[in-house]
Every structure is written in C-alpha cells, then in structure tokens.
Amino acid sequence: MRARLRDRLRYWFDGTMDRGTPALIGWLGLTSVALIAVVTVLVVVFTNSDTEKNGGWLGVAWMSLLRTLDPGTMGGDTGGPVFLGLMLAVTLGGIFIVSALIGVLTTGLEARIQELRKGKSRLIERGHTIVLGWSEQVFTVIAELVEANQSERRSCVVILADRDKVEMEDAIRRRIPDTGRTRVICRSGSPLQRADLELVSLDAAKSVMVLPPVGDDSDTDVIKVLLLLNSRRWKGALPNIVAAVQSSPNLAAARLAAGETALVIDADDIAVRLIVQSHRQSGLSTVFDELLSFVGNEIYPYPAAALAGTTYGEALNGFDLGIPVGLRRSDGEVLVNPAMDTVIGSDDDVLVVAEDDLLMRLADTRPAIVESAITSAPGQASVPDRTLVIGWNSRGAKIIRLLDRLVEPDSLIDIAAPRRPDEDFRQGLENLTVGYRPCEPTLRPSLESLGLDDYRHIIVLTDDDIAPERADDRTLVTLLHLRDIAVRSGSPYSIVTEMNSDANREIAQVTKADDFIVSTKVISLLLTQLVEDRGLYAVFTDLFDPEGSEIYLKPAPGYLTPGTPANFATVIEAARQRGETAIGYRLARHSDEPPTYGVFLNPAKTAPLSLSEGDTVVVLAEDGRVTANLPGPRDEHGEGAAVSRGGRR
C-alpha cells in the first residue's frame, strides 16, 4: 500500500513537471518557503536569546529569506553555534535553490526565444496580403507588392511557408533590402495544415496568394490548400484569393477545389501562349513584363463619367497621361480594343495604360495630329512560316497545336531534339507540317547540320528532365552557338527561348536572342496583378487569347512615313484608322539595351517622334497583319468607320 501511494505521488509530481517552466519555478518557490519555515522554527525552538536579539520569529524568517537569496548576507552574523549553523544551512540550501532557479529561467527563456524564432505566434493584422508557400517566385511577388504599395501609408505582406522563419527573413532581406513602407512578416507553418493557416489572420486579410511550391506534387499541394480555404468558415467578407497550377490537366480539379472563393490560372498555358506570340515578333516579352509589373506602366480602371457619350476612338487621345486599351462595362463585361465607335457609358470604366492610377488625367486640349505623316502603305502579305524548335519538353506539343491556329497554310515546323517526340500531337493539325531532326542542342556541329539558314524563326525549349539551373546553363550554351552561327552566316532568323531563372535571363543578353520567356516570373507578375485587382483577369485572358485582341509589334512604316517628324498622338490616330489601339513603340537601335530593350510604352503624346524602317509600333489588334489605310466614312466627330472589334470576356 505504501509503495502504491509513493507511485501515485511520483506520477502526480511528474505530471506537474510536464507543465514546463512555470511549474518548475513554482516547485522551487515552494522548496524555498519550506526551507525558510523549517530553519525559522528550529531557530525559535533552540535559540531563545538569538531569536529575541534578531527581532523574534519574523526577524529570523526575514534573515533566512535574505540568506536564501544572497549567500553573502551571512558574512556579518553573530550568535551561538546553533544559530550560526542554522544560518549556514539555509544559506547552502539557498545556493542550490537559486542556482536551480537561474538554470530554469535560462532554459525557459531560450525555449521561448526558439519558439519566437519558429514564427508560431498568431498574427494581429488587418488589410494585409498573405502569400502561402515558398519558391523562387516569392521574391518577385514581394518586390512587386512593395512597388504597388508605395503610395500607401502602411501595408503588410505575410509569408506562411514550411521553412525556418529566420531563414526566410534573411533570404528576403538579402534579395530585397529595401521594402519601403511595406512590412514583410514571416510565419513558419505548413499551408496544408488548417491550424497553421489560422496563424496569419485569414479573416482580416485583404487578399491571399497561393504559390505553387517546388516539386513534382506542386499542383497537389495547391489543390489541397484551395480545399482548406474553400471549406473554411469565414467571418466577414472573403479576401481576394488567387492561385496558379503548373500543369493544365490539373486546372479543372483546382477550380473545383477552389469553388467560388478563388481565381485559379493555368501557368503552363500562359507560358505556351507567350512563347507562341513572341516567336514571330521580337520584343513582345518585354511589353508583357512591363504591363504585368508595377514598375513602369500597368493597366488601371478609370471612372468614365467625364467621358460618357463619347466613343472609344475619341478617348484614345483624350488623356494627358495614359492610353485607353478597352472598357469595363457596368455589368462586368470587358472589351479590349473594342470597335472605335463604341459609346462609353457613364457607369463604365475605361481601362488605361498608365504609370500610376494617381497620374491619370484627361487632357484639356487634344494633341496636334500630323496628318501628312500618316502612311497609306498596304500591309505585308502573309507567307508560310518555317520554324525550328530546338529541344523538347512537356509544353512542346501545346506550342505546336497553338502555332497551327496562327500560321498560314503550308507552314513547316521541325523539331530538333536528341529523341523523337511522341506522334500524338500531330493529329488534327491543319496548317503545319511537322518534321523531326536528330540534334544535340549543346553541340555546335549538330546545330550546324540542321541548315539554320532555311528557317525564319527558332524556338529554344528548356529541358524539364534536369534541374532548372542546369537546364538554363545548357540553354545558354545553345544560344551562344546559334548567335555565332547567325553572325558568321548572316542568317536573319529570330530566336525565342525559355529560361527558368530571371537572373540567367540577364546573363543571356550577351547572346542577343530576340526574346526570353521566363514563365515563372510572368506567372508571379500576373498573380500579383490579380491579387491587387481581380477584375483584370478578363483583360489579360483576352490579351493571351489568339481569338481576341492581342498585343502585336507591327512595322512602323505601316503607320508613319519613315523619317517624317510627327508625335505619338499621330501614331495613335494612324492605328485608330485601322481599328487598332497603339500603346507604344520599339526602336530597333536600342533593342539590345536593357532594361527596356527599345520598348517605350505610354510615351508623351506631343513629344517629337520620328520612326525608321526597322522600328515597330506596339498595338492591340485582332490579327498580326498591317492592313491598308481604310479611310471609310467619318462620323460627326471625325471618327473613321470601325474595322475591328475587340474580344470579349
């Protein structure tokens, strides 16, 4: 019976010790009280004279307490041997108790500091942007959000990822040393766990971005996060939730998991469309980079009350700073590059390309148009394409199927890769003939054997079967060979290539390839735009869709007579007469100069401008051909008849 009671007491004691540092401090406090009480009783019982001399039992208790806390206090004690021995005993006991207390406090503080370093404390913020997940894309996202929030008094970006909090903060400070007025807060936890999601105050957030993590199961993780968010009981209004999946077949499952709570985009499909659109027009990726980035010009909605009753064509030169590219109707319908006679309603928004929403303003007077500079040169006749694809990956089949919808009949595309791709994608092609050429992309003799002079366009694809950094290294070698072959032979082919890292894109500029497509950066930029304004999804969907109005870089001689002094307002008018919207131009002589590579969007409308033969005009149009000048009938405002209508979503 005695042993059983001892076991019960031991079990109870162990249970209290499991409660951590507070329990340990409590036991040390009780031990101190017990020691002081025992010594006080013994002094009172065995040393009457010393007890009276030191103020009675209260004085003895006070002396015992002081000696427990500070061993040096007993240095001046006087009295009998029993009294001094008891004071020595309480001092020695105090040494052990205080030493244990210091050790417990030190251990507890270290544990608490480690807990804080793990980033497990609950966030108390409102109106913040949450980024779920961690990858190389997170640095682009943070940099863009910092730029977007420059005009805000205070803003906050919260990162939740299954990584060490201190490591995340150090990486962000190293890559983005200045975050301005935006505070970046990291929390360590898995976005796949509901409890960890609650650390970042989801109910008070303005927006949530789900980044696809690195790995083969990245889409699976994104879908689970979307399921958790969709099944969550929200308090108040839902934040704006956007996400991306890497593989197109997973898009339907991701959207089903998201329900109506999130907007999910297809990263793979957007990368394919950008490659296809860029392969025939140099500089397009730079245009998209600027429109998707918050550095430079972006697309903003502008309330159209002051323009109500006017037409879209009249509004093109109606802004001092900014160029309209479309309309957003009061019912949510989006028109990109609509017909020029489309009437603007009082409740509509005009979609404007501008440097900042605070800089958009209507013009007091219309800029002067140099009518004599507008050319009536006919457009160039389209001819069949000859394209070479060097390398192969999971996006290759999609690229060929999309190209088949855009090229002229009897066009040719050859695939130069170490292994012959599967033949399934050839079925249903109408305009393209697909061939195969064995090739090792990094070997100069293998590339020379392809007869590069026979091709107008070359697309270089990265290898998905090796690490992204290594794949970029191989691509760089291929580009150097291609450029040197072009210089030596005088071949005029254009080169468009994929890159996995934007840092490698900067290194690759020495190869002077015409366009570099960094799909991870494009997706990061697009997600950031949608986090800030979800309504822009319909605009960018139209711009990436070949069925609607797309962005083209068309030869400048189709708009202005080469070498004739004019201004950009004249370019806008020349494009308007073709049913197109001009938003900028590219100067060939600056095409190799970063960071704009000769592209100028939303330039001053009245500044002198003269375009040459090799220059291009950046326009929104339904096809890539430059049509002849169509004077057509004019309305009472001098508008030409509409010749095209923008796509709708």
C-alpha positions as CSV (number, residue, x, y, z in Angstrom):
1,M,0.0,0.0,0.0
2,R,2.9,2.4,0.8
3,A,4.6,1.7,-2.5
4,R,1.4,2.3,-4.4
5,L,0.9,5.7,-2.7
6,R,4.5,6.6,-3.5
7,D,4.0,5.7,-7.1
8,R,0.8,7.8,-7.2
9,L,2.7,10.8,-5.7
10,R,5.6,10.3,-8.1
11,Y,3.1,10.2,-11.1
12,W,1.4,13.4,-9.8
13,F,4.8,15.1,-9.4
14,D,5.9,14.1,-12.9
15,G,2.6,15.5,-14.3
16,T,3.2,18.9,-12.7
17,M,6.8,18.9,-14.1
18,D,5.5,18.3,-17.6
19,R,3.8,21.7,-17.5
20,G,7.1,23.4,-18.2
21,T,9.0,26.3,-16.8
22,P,6.1,27.8,-14.7
23,A,5.7,24.5,-12.8
24,L,9.5,24.3,-12.2
25,I,9.6,27.8,-10.8
26,G,6.6,27.0,-8.6
27,W,8.3,23.9,-7.1
28,L,11.5,25.9,-6.4
29,G,9.4,28.6,-4.7
30,L,7.7,26.0,-2.5
31,T,11.1,24.5,-1.7
32,S,12.4,27.9,-0.6
33,V,9.3,28.5,1.6
34,A,9.7,25.1,3.2
35,L,13.4,25.7,3.9
36,I,12.9,29.1,5.4
37,A,10.0,27.8,7.5
38,V,12.0,24.8,8.9
39,V,15.0,27.0,9.7
40,T,12.9,29.6,11.4
41,V,11.1,27.1,13.6
42,L,14.4,25.5,14.6
43,V,16.0,28.9,15.5
44,V,12.9,29.8,17.6
45,V,12.9,26.5,19.4
46,F,16.6,26.1,20.1
47,T,18.0,29.7,20.4
48,N,15.7,31.9,22.5
49,S,18.3,34.6,23.1
50,D,19.4,34.8,19.4
51,T,15.7,34.9,18.4
52,E,15.0,37.8,20.6
53,K,18.1,39.6,19.5
54,N,17.1,39.4,15.8
55,G,13.5,40.6,16.2
56,G,11.6,37.4,17.1
57,W,10.4,34.8,14.6
58,L,9.5,37.4,12.0
59,G,13.0,38.8,12.0
60,V,14.5,35.3,11.9
61,A,12.3,34.4,8.9
62,W,13.4,37.6,7.1
63,M,17.1,36.8,7.8
64,S,16.6,33.3,6.4
65,L,14.9,34.7,3.3
66,L,17.8,37.1,2.7
67,R,20.4,34.3,3.1
68,T,18.5,32.1,0.7
69,L,18.6,34.7,-2.0
70,D,22.1,36.1,-1.3
71,P,24.8,33.8,0.3
72,G,27.0,36.8,1.1
73,T,24.4,38.1,3.6
74,M,25.6,35.8,6.4
75,G,29.1,37.3,6.5
76,G,28.3,39.6,9.5
77,D,26.2,37.1,11.5
78,T,26.9,36.8,15.3
79,G,25.3,34.4,17.8
80,G,25.6,31.0,19.3
81,P,26.9,27.9,17.4
82,V,23.4,26.6,16.8
83,F,22.2,29.9,15.4
84,L,25.2,30.2,13.1
85,G,24.9,26.6,12.0
86,L,21.3,27.0,11.0
87,M,22.0,30.2,9.1
88,L,24.8,28.3,7.3
89,A,22.3,25.6,6.4
90,V,19.8,28.0,5.0
91,T,22.5,29.7,3.0
92,L,23.7,26.4,1.5
93,G,20.2,25.4,0.7
94,G,19.6,28.8,-1.0
95,I,22.7,28.4,-3.1
96,F,21.2,25.2,-4.6
97,I,17.7,26.7,-5.0
98,V,18.9,30.0,-6.6
99,S,21.2,28.1,-8.9
100,A,18.4,25.8,-10.0
101,L,16.1,28.8,-10.4
102,I,18.6,30.6,-12.7
103,G,19.0,27.4,-14.7
104,V,15.2,27.0,-15.1
105,L,14.8,30.6,-16.1
106,T,17.6,30.4,-18.6
107,T,16.2,27.3,-20.2
108,G,12.7,28.7,-20.3
109,L,13.9,31.9,-21.9
110,E,15.9,30.0,-24.5
111,A,12.9,27.8,-25.3
112,R,10.7,30.9,-25.6
113,I,13.2,32.6,-27.9
114,Q,13.4,29.5,-30.1
115,E,9.6,29.4,-30.2
116,L,9.5,33.0,-31.4
117,R,12.2,32.2,-34.0
118,K,9.9,29.5,-35.3
119,G,7.3,32.1,-36.1
120,K,4.4,30.2,-34.4
121,S,2.8,33.2,-32.8
122,R,-0.6,34.4,-34.1
123,L,-0.6,37.4,-36.3
124,I,-2.6,40.5,-35.4
125,E,-3.0,42.5,-38.7
126,R,-5.8,43.8,-40.9
127,G,-5.9,44.5,-44.6
128,H,-2.7,42.5,-45.3
129,T,-1.7,40.3,-48.2
130,I,-1.0,36.7,-47.5
131,V,1.4,34.6,-49.6
132,L,1.0,30.8,-49.0
133,G,4.1,28.8,-50.0
134,W,7.7,29.4,-50.8
135,S,9.6,29.2,-54.0
136,E,11.9,31.4,-56.1
137,Q,8.8,33.3,-57.2
138,V,8.2,34.7,-53.7
139,F,10.9,37.4,-54.2
140,T,9.3,38.7,-57.4
141,V,5.9,38.8,-55.7
142,I,7.2,40.7,-52.6
143,A,9.1,43.2,-54.8
144,E,6.0,43.8,-56.9
145,L,3.8,44.2,-53.8
146,V,6.3,46.7,-52.3
147,E,6.2,48.7,-55.6
148,A,2.4,48.5,-55.7
149,N,2.0,49.8,-52.2
150,Q,4.4,52.7,-52.4
151,S,1.5,55.2,-52.3
152,E,0.0,53.5,-49.2
153,R,0.7,54.9,-45.7
154,R,1.4,51.4,-44.4
155,S,1.0,47.9,-45.8
156,C,1.8,44.4,-44.8
157,V,2.8,41.2,-46.6
158,V,2.7,37.9,-44.7
159,I,4.5,34.8,-45.8
160,L,3.4,31.4,-44.5
161,A,5.7,28.5,-45.5
162,D,7.1,25.3,-44.1
163,R,10.5,26.8,-43.6
164,D,12.5,28.3,-40.8
165,K,11.3,31.9,-40.1
166,V,14.8,33.3,-39.6
167,E,16.0,31.8,-42.9
168,M,13.0,33.2,-44.8
169,E,13.6,36.7,-43.3
170,D,17.3,36.6,-44.1
171,A,16.7,35.5,-47.7
172,I,14.1,38.3,-48.2
173,R,16.5,40.9,-46.7
174,R,19.3,39.7,-49.0
175,R,17.2,39.8,-52.2
176,I,15.0,42.8,-51.3
177,P,17.0,45.1,-48.9
178,D,14.5,48.0,-49.1
179,T,10.8,47.3,-48.6
180,G,9.8,50.9,-48.1
181,R,6.6,51.3,-46.2
182,T,5.7,47.7,-46.6
183,R,6.3,45.4,-43.7
184,V,7.2,41.8,-44.6
185,I,6.3,39.3,-41.8
186,C,7.2,35.6,-42.0
187,R,5.4,32.7,-40.2
188,S,6.7,29.2,-40.1
189,G,4.0,26.6,-40.7
190,S,2.5,24.4,-43.4
191,P,-0.2,25.9,-45.6
192,L,-1.5,22.3,-45.8
193,Q,-2.5,22.3,-42.1
194,R,-5.6,24.2,-41.0
195,A,-4.1,25.1,-37.6
196,D,-1.1,26.7,-39.3
197,L,-3.3,28.7,-41.7
198,E,-5.0,30.3,-38.7
199,L,-1.7,31.9,-37.7
200,V,-1.9,34.5,-40.4
201,S,-5.4,36.1,-39.6
202,L,-7.1,34.9,-42.8
203,D,-10.4,36.6,-41.8
204,A,-8.8,40.1,-41.6
205,A,-6.7,39.7,-44.9
206,K,-7.3,41.8,-48.0
207,S,-6.0,39.1,-50.4
208,V,-4.4,35.6,-50.4
209,M,-2.0,34.2,-53.0
210,V,-1.3,30.5,-53.2
211,L,2.1,30.0,-54.8
212,P,2.9,26.6,-56.4
213,P,5.8,25.1,-54.4
214,V,8.8,23.4,-55.9
215,G,8.5,19.7,-56.7
216,D,6.6,17.2,-58.7
217,D,3.5,17.4,-56.5
218,S,3.2,21.2,-56.5
219,D,-0.3,21.1,-58.0
220,T,-1.4,18.6,-55.5
221,D,-0.4,21.0,-52.7
222,V,-2.1,23.9,-54.3
223,I,-5.3,21.9,-54.7
224,K,-5.3,20.9,-51.0
225,V,-4.7,24.5,-49.9
226,L,-7.7,25.6,-52.0
227,L,-9.8,22.8,-50.5
228,L,-8.9,24.1,-47.0
229,L,-9.7,27.7,-47.9
230,N,-13.0,26.7,-49.6
231,S,-14.2,24.6,-46.7
232,R,-13.2,27.2,-44.1
233,R,-15.9,29.1,-42.2
234,W,-15.1,32.7,-42.9
235,K,-16.0,35.6,-40.7
236,G,-17.0,38.6,-42.7
237,A,-16.1,39.2,-46.4
238,L,-13.9,36.8,-48.2
239,P,-10.5,38.0,-49.2
240,N,-9.4,38.0,-52.9
241,I,-7.8,34.6,-53.4
242,V,-5.7,33.8,-56.4
243,A,-3.7,30.7,-57.2
244,A,-1.8,29.0,-60.1
245,V,-1.3,25.4,-61.2
246,Q,1.7,24.3,-63.2
247,S,0.0,21.6,-65.3
248,S,-3.0,22.2,-67.5
249,P,-4.7,18.8,-66.7
250,N,-4.9,19.8,-63.1
251,L,-6.7,23.1,-63.8
252,A,-10.2,21.6,-63.6
253,A,-9.6,19.9,-60.3
254,A,-8.1,23.1,-58.9
255,R,-11.0,25.2,-59.9
256,L,-13.4,22.6,-58.4
257,A,-11.5,22.6,-55.2
258,A,-11.5,26.4,-55.1
259,G,-15.2,26.8,-55.8
260,E,-16.2,30.4,-56.0
261,T,-13.7,31.5,-53.4
262,A,-10.6,31.6,-55.6
263,L,-9.4,32.5,-59.0
264,V,-7.1,29.8,-60.5
265,I,-4.8,30.4,-63.5
266,D,-3.0,27.9,-65.7
267,A,0.7,28.8,-65.6
268,D,1.6,26.2,-68.2
269,D,-0.9,27.5,-70.7
270,I,0.1,31.1,-70.3
271,A,3.8,30.2,-70.8
272,V,2.9,28.4,-74.0
273,R,0.8,31.3,-75.3
274,L,3.6,33.8,-74.6
275,I,6.2,31.7,-76.4
276,V,3.9,31.3,-79.4
277,Q,3.0,35.0,-79.6
278,S,6.6,36.0,-79.1
279,H,8.2,33.7,-81.7
280,R,7.2,36.0,-84.6
281,Q,7.6,39.4,-83.0
282,S,10.7,40.4,-81.2
283,G,10.2,42.4,-78.0
284,L,6.8,41.1,-77.0
285,S,8.0,39.6,-73.7
286,T,9.4,43.0,-72.7
287,V,5.9,44.6,-73.3
288,F,4.2,41.9,-71.2
289,D,6.8,42.3,-68.5
290,E,6.1,46.0,-68.2
291,L,2.3,45.6,-68.3
292,L,2.3,42.9,-65.7
293,S,4.9,44.6,-63.4
294,F,4.2,47.5,-61.1
295,V,7.4,49.1,-62.3
296,G,6.6,51.2,-65.3
297,N,3.2,51.1,-66.9
298,E,0.3,49.0,-65.9
299,I,-3.4,48.8,-66.7
300,Y,-5.8,50.7,-64.4
301,P,-9.5,51.3,-64.4
302,Y,-10.6,54.9,-64.8
303,P,-14.2,56.0,-64.0
304,A,-15.7,57.1,-67.3
305,A,-18.3,59.6,-66.1
306,A,-16.5,62.6,-67.7
307,L,-16.3,60.6,-71.0
308,A,-19.9,59.5,-71.1
309,G,-21.4,59.8,-74.5
310,T,-18.1,59.9,-76.4
311,T,-16.7,57.0,-78.4
312,Y,-13.8,54.8,-77.6
313,G,-11.9,56.1,-80.6
314,E,-12.3,59.7,-79.3
315,A,-11.0,58.7,-75.9
316,L,-7.7,57.3,-77.3
317,N,-6.1,60.8,-77.4
318,G,-8.3,62.1,-74.6
319,F,-5.7,61.6,-71.8
320,D,-2.7,63.7,-71.0
321,L,-1.0,60.8,-69.2
322,G,-2.4,57.4,-70.2
323,I,-3.7,55.5,-73.2
324,P,-7.1,53.6,-73.2
325,V,-6.9,50.0,-74.2
326,G,-10.5,48.9,-73.5
327,L,-13.7,49.3,-71.5
328,R,-15.2,47.6,-68.5
329,R,-19.0,47.8,-68.6
330,S,-21.1,48.4,-65.6
331,D,-22.3,44.7,-65.8
332,G,-18.7,43.4,-65.6
333,E,-18.3,42.8,-69.4
334,V,-14.7,43.6,-70.5
335,L,-14.0,44.9,-74.1
336,V,-10.3,45.0,-75.1
337,N,-9.7,47.2,-78.2
338,P,-13.4,47.5,-78.9
339,A,-14.8,49.0,-82.1
340,M,-13.8,52.6,-82.4
341,D,-17.5,53.8,-82.5
342,T,-18.3,52.0,-79.2
343,V,-20.1,54.6,-77.0
344,I,-18.8,54.9,-73.4
345,G,-21.4,54.8,-70.7
346,S,-21.5,56.9,-67.5
347,D,-21.1,53.8,-65.3
348,D,-18.3,52.2,-67.4
349,D,-14.6,52.1,-66.5
350,V,-12.0,53.0,-69.2
351,L,-9.0,50.6,-69.0
352,V,-6.0,52.8,-69.2
353,V,-2.3,52.0,-69.6
354,A,-0.5,54.4,-67.2
355,E,2.4,54.7,-64.8
356,D,0.2,55.1,-61.8
357,D,-3.5,55.5,-61.1
358,L,-2.8,58.8,-59.5
359,L,-1.2,60.2,-62.7
360,M,-4.2,59.5,-65.0
361,R,-5.9,62.7,-66.1
362,L,-8.0,63.9,-69.0
363,A,-6.5,66.3,-71.5
364,D,-7.7,69.9,-71.6
365,T,-6.9,70.2,-75.3
366,R,-6.4,67.5,-77.9
367,P,-2.8,67.0,-79.1
368,A,-2.0,68.0,-82.6
369,I,-2.1,65.3,-85.3
370,V,0.4,65.4,-88.1
371,E,-1.9,64.1,-90.9
372,S,0.8,64.3,-93.5
373,A,3.0,61.8,-91.6
374,I,0.3,59.1,-91.6
375,T,1.1,56.5,-94.3
376,S,-1.3,54.6,-96.5
377,A,1.1,51.9,-97.3
378,P,-0.6,48.5,-97.7
379,G,0.1,45.7,-95.3
380,Q,2.6,43.0,-96.0
381,A,1.3,39.8,-97.4
382,S,1.5,36.8,-95.1
383,V,3.7,33.9,-96.2
384,P,4.0,30.4,-94.8
385,D,6.3,30.1,-91.8
386,R,9.4,27.9,-91.4
387,T,10.1,27.4,-87.7
388,L,12.7,25.2,-85.9
389,V,12.1,24.0,-82.3
390,I,15.4,23.1,-80.6
391,G,14.9,20.9,-77.6
392,W,11.7,19.4,-76.3
393,N,9.6,19.4,-73.1
394,S,6.1,19.0,-71.8
395,R,5.0,22.3,-73.4
396,G,6.2,21.4,-76.9
397,A,3.0,19.7,-78.1
398,K,0.9,22.6,-76.9
399,I,3.1,25.1,-78.6
400,I,2.8,23.3,-82.0
401,R,-1.0,23.0,-81.7
402,L,-1.4,26.7,-80.9
403,L,1.0,27.7,-83.7
404,D,-1.1,25.7,-86.1
405,R,-4.0,28.1,-85.4
406,L,-1.9,31.2,-86.1
407,V,0.3,30.4,-89.1
408,E,-0.5,30.4,-92.8
409,P,-1.3,27.1,-94.6
410,D,1.7,25.1,-95.8
411,S,3.8,26.2,-92.9
412,L,6.6,24.0,-91.6
413,I,8.0,23.3,-88.2
414,D,10.9,21.0,-87.4
415,I,11.7,19.5,-84.0
416,A,15.5,19.2,-83.3
417,A,16.0,17.1,-80.2
418,P,18.0,14.1,-79.1
419,R,14.9,11.9,-79.0
420,R,11.9,11.8,-81.4
421,P,8.8,13.1,-79.6
422,D,5.5,11.1,-79.4
423,E,3.4,11.4,-82.6
424,D,0.1,12.1,-80.8
425,F,0.2,15.9,-81.1
426,R,0.4,15.7,-84.9
427,Q,-3.2,14.6,-85.2
428,G,-5.7,17.4,-86.2
429,L,-3.0,19.9,-87.5
430,E,-4.3,21.9,-90.4
431,N,-1.7,24.4,-91.4
432,L,1.6,22.9,-90.1
433,T,3.7,20.1,-91.4
434,V,5.8,18.7,-88.5
435,G,9.3,17.1,-89.1
436,Y,12.0,15.7,-86.8
437,R,15.8,16.3,-87.0
438,P,18.1,14.5,-84.6
439,C,20.2,17.0,-82.7
440,E,22.2,17.6,-79.5
441,P,21.4,21.2,-78.7
442,T,24.7,21.9,-76.9
443,L,27.0,20.6,-79.7
444,R,28.0,23.1,-82.4
445,P,28.4,20.5,-85.3
446,S,24.9,19.1,-84.5
447,L,23.3,22.6,-84.8
448,E,25.2,23.4,-88.0
449,S,23.9,20.2,-89.6
450,L,20.3,21.5,-89.3
451,G,20.7,24.1,-92.0
452,L,19.6,27.1,-89.9
453,D,19.5,29.4,-93.0
454,D,16.3,27.7,-94.1
455,Y,14.3,28.9,-91.0
456,R,12.7,32.2,-90.2
457,H,12.1,31.5,-86.5
458,I,13.8,29.4,-83.9
459,I,12.3,28.4,-80.5
460,V,14.7,27.0,-77.9
461,L,12.9,25.0,-75.1
462,T,14.4,24.1,-71.8
463,D,14.9,20.5,-70.6
464,D,12.3,19.5,-68.0
465,D,14.2,16.3,-67.1
466,I,17.1,18.1,-65.4
467,A,17.4,20.7,-62.6
468,P,16.2,24.2,-63.7
469,E,19.6,25.8,-63.1
470,R,21.4,23.1,-65.1
471,A,18.8,23.4,-67.9
472,D,19.4,27.1,-68.1
473,D,23.1,26.5,-68.4
474,R,22.6,24.2,-71.3
475,T,20.2,26.7,-73.0
476,L,22.9,29.4,-72.7
477,V,25.4,27.3,-74.5
478,T,22.9,26.6,-77.2
479,L,22.1,30.3,-77.6
480,L,25.8,31.2,-77.9
481,H,26.2,28.7,-80.7
482,L,23.1,29.9,-82.5
483,R,24.1,33.5,-82.3
484,D,27.6,32.8,-83.5
485,I,26.3,30.8,-86.4
486,A,23.9,33.6,-87.3
487,V,26.7,36.2,-87.3
488,R,29.0,34.1,-89.4
489,S,26.4,33.1,-92.0
490,G,24.3,36.3,-92.0
491,S,21.1,34.4,-91.3
492,P,18.2,36.6,-90.3
493,Y,16.3,34.1,-88.2
494,S,14.8,35.3,-84.9
495,I,15.4,33.4,-81.6
496,V,12.9,33.0,-78.8
497,T,13.9,30.9,-75.8
498,E,12.6,29.8,-72.4
499,M,14.5,30.4,-69.2
500,N,13.8,29.2,-65.7
501,S,15.5,32.0,-63.8
502,D,15.3,35.7,-64.5
503,A,19.0,36.0,-63.2
504,N,20.0,33.7,-66.1
505,R,18.0,35.8,-68.5
506,E,20.1,38.8,-67.6
507,I,23.3,36.8,-68.2
508,A,21.9,35.5,-71.6
509,Q,21.6,39.0,-73.0
510,V,25.1,38.6,-74.4
511,T,23.6,36.1,-76.9
512,K,21.3,38.8,-78.3
513,A,18.4,36.4,-78.6
514,D,15.2,38.3,-79.6
515,D,13.1,37.3,-76.7
516,F,13.5,35.4,-73.4
517,I,10.4,33.9,-71.8
518,V,10.8,33.4,-68.0
519,S,7.5,31.7,-67.3
520,T,7.9,31.7,-63.5
521,K,8.4,35.4,-63.5
522,V,5.5,36.1,-65.8
523,I,3.2,34.0,-63.6
524,S,4.5,35.8,-60.4
525,L,3.8,39.2,-62.0
526,L,0.3,38.1,-63.2
527,L,-0.6,36.7,-59.8
528,T,0.4,39.9,-58.1
529,Q,-1.7,42.0,-60.6
530,L,-4.7,39.8,-59.8
531,V,-4.1,40.0,-56.1
532,E,-4.4,43.8,-56.3
533,D,-7.3,43.8,-58.9
534,R,-9.0,40.6,-59.7
535,G,-11.1,42.4,-62.3
536,L,-8.0,42.5,-64.6
537,Y,-8.2,38.7,-65.2
538,A,-10.6,39.2,-68.1
539,V,-8.2,41.7,-69.7
540,F,-5.2,39.5,-69.5
541,T,-7.2,36.5,-70.6
542,D,-8.1,38.4,-73.8
543,L,-4.6,39.5,-74.4
544,F,-3.2,36.0,-74.2
545,D,-6.1,34.5,-76.2
546,P,-5.5,34.4,-80.0
547,E,-9.3,34.6,-80.6
548,G,-9.4,38.2,-79.2
549,S,-7.3,41.3,-79.5
550,E,-3.7,40.6,-78.8
551,I,-0.5,42.7,-78.5
552,Y,1.5,43.0,-81.7
553,L,4.7,44.8,-82.7
554,K,4.0,45.8,-86.2
555,P,6.3,47.6,-88.7
556,A,6.3,51.3,-88.1
557,P,6.2,52.2,-91.9
558,G,2.6,50.9,-91.8
559,Y,1.6,53.8,-89.6
560,L,4.1,56.7,-90.2
561,T,6.2,57.6,-93.2
562,P,9.7,56.6,-92.2
563,G,11.8,59.6,-91.1
564,T,8.9,62.0,-91.1
565,P,8.7,64.2,-87.9
566,A,5.5,63.6,-86.0
567,N,4.4,62.7,-82.5
568,F,2.9,59.7,-80.7
569,A,-0.6,61.2,-80.9
570,T,-0.2,60.8,-84.7
571,V,0.7,57.1,-84.2
572,I,-2.4,56.6,-82.1
573,E,-4.6,58.2,-84.8
574,A,-2.9,56.1,-87.6
575,A,-3.7,52.9,-85.6
576,R,-7.2,54.1,-84.8
577,Q,-7.9,54.4,-88.5
578,R,-7.1,50.6,-88.7
579,G,-9.3,49.7,-85.8
580,E,-6.2,49.2,-83.6
581,T,-5.0,50.7,-80.3
582,A,-1.4,51.9,-80.2
583,I,0.2,51.9,-76.8
584,G,3.9,52.4,-77.6
585,Y,6.7,51.7,-80.0
586,R,10.1,49.9,-80.2
587,L,13.3,51.5,-81.5
588,A,15.5,49.0,-83.3
589,R,18.7,50.8,-82.5
590,H,18.0,50.3,-78.8
591,S,16.8,46.7,-79.0
592,D,19.8,45.3,-77.2
593,E,19.9,47.8,-74.4
594,P,18.4,46.7,-71.0
595,P,16.1,47.1,-69.2
596,T,13.5,48.2,-71.8
597,Y,15.3,46.8,-75.0
598,G,14.0,49.7,-77.0
599,V,10.3,49.3,-75.9
600,F,8.6,52.6,-74.8
601,L,5.0,52.2,-73.6
602,N,2.7,55.2,-72.9
603,P,5.1,57.8,-74.3
604,A,4.3,61.5,-74.2
605,K,1.8,62.2,-77.0
606,T,3.1,65.6,-78.0
607,A,6.9,65.0,-77.9
608,P,8.6,64.9,-81.3
609,L,8.9,61.4,-82.7
610,S,10.3,60.0,-85.9
611,L,10.2,56.3,-86.7
612,S,12.5,54.4,-89.0
613,E,12.2,51.3,-91.2
614,G,13.3,48.8,-88.6
615,D,11.2,50.3,-85.8
616,T,7.8,48.8,-84.7
617,V,4.6,50.1,-83.2
618,V,3.1,48.3,-80.2
619,V,-0.7,47.9,-80.9
620,L,-3.7,45.9,-79.7
621,A,-5.3,44.3,-82.8
622,E,-7.2,41.2,-83.8
623,D,-4.5,39.9,-86.1
624,G,-0.8,40.4,-86.8
625,R,-1.2,41.8,-90.3
626,V,-0.9,45.5,-91.0
627,T,-3.9,46.4,-93.0
628,A,-4.1,49.2,-95.6
629,N,-5.2,52.6,-94.5
630,L,-9.0,52.5,-94.6
631,P,-10.4,56.0,-94.8
632,G,-14.0,54.9,-94.8
633,P,-16.9,57.2,-93.8
634,R,-16.4,59.5,-90.9
635,D,-18.9,60.5,-88.3
636,E,-19.6,64.0,-86.9
637,H,-16.6,63.7,-84.6
638,G,-14.2,62.8,-87.4
639,E,-14.1,59.1,-86.4
640,G,-13.4,56.5,-89.1
641,A,-15.7,53.6,-89.6
642,A,-15.0,50.6,-87.3
643,V,-12.9,47.9,-88.9
644,S,-12.5,45.5,-86.0
645,R,-14.0,44.7,-82.7
646,G,-12.1,43.6,-79.6
647,G,-12.5,40.3,-78.0
648,R,-14.9,39.9,-75.1
649,R,-14.9,38.0,-71.8
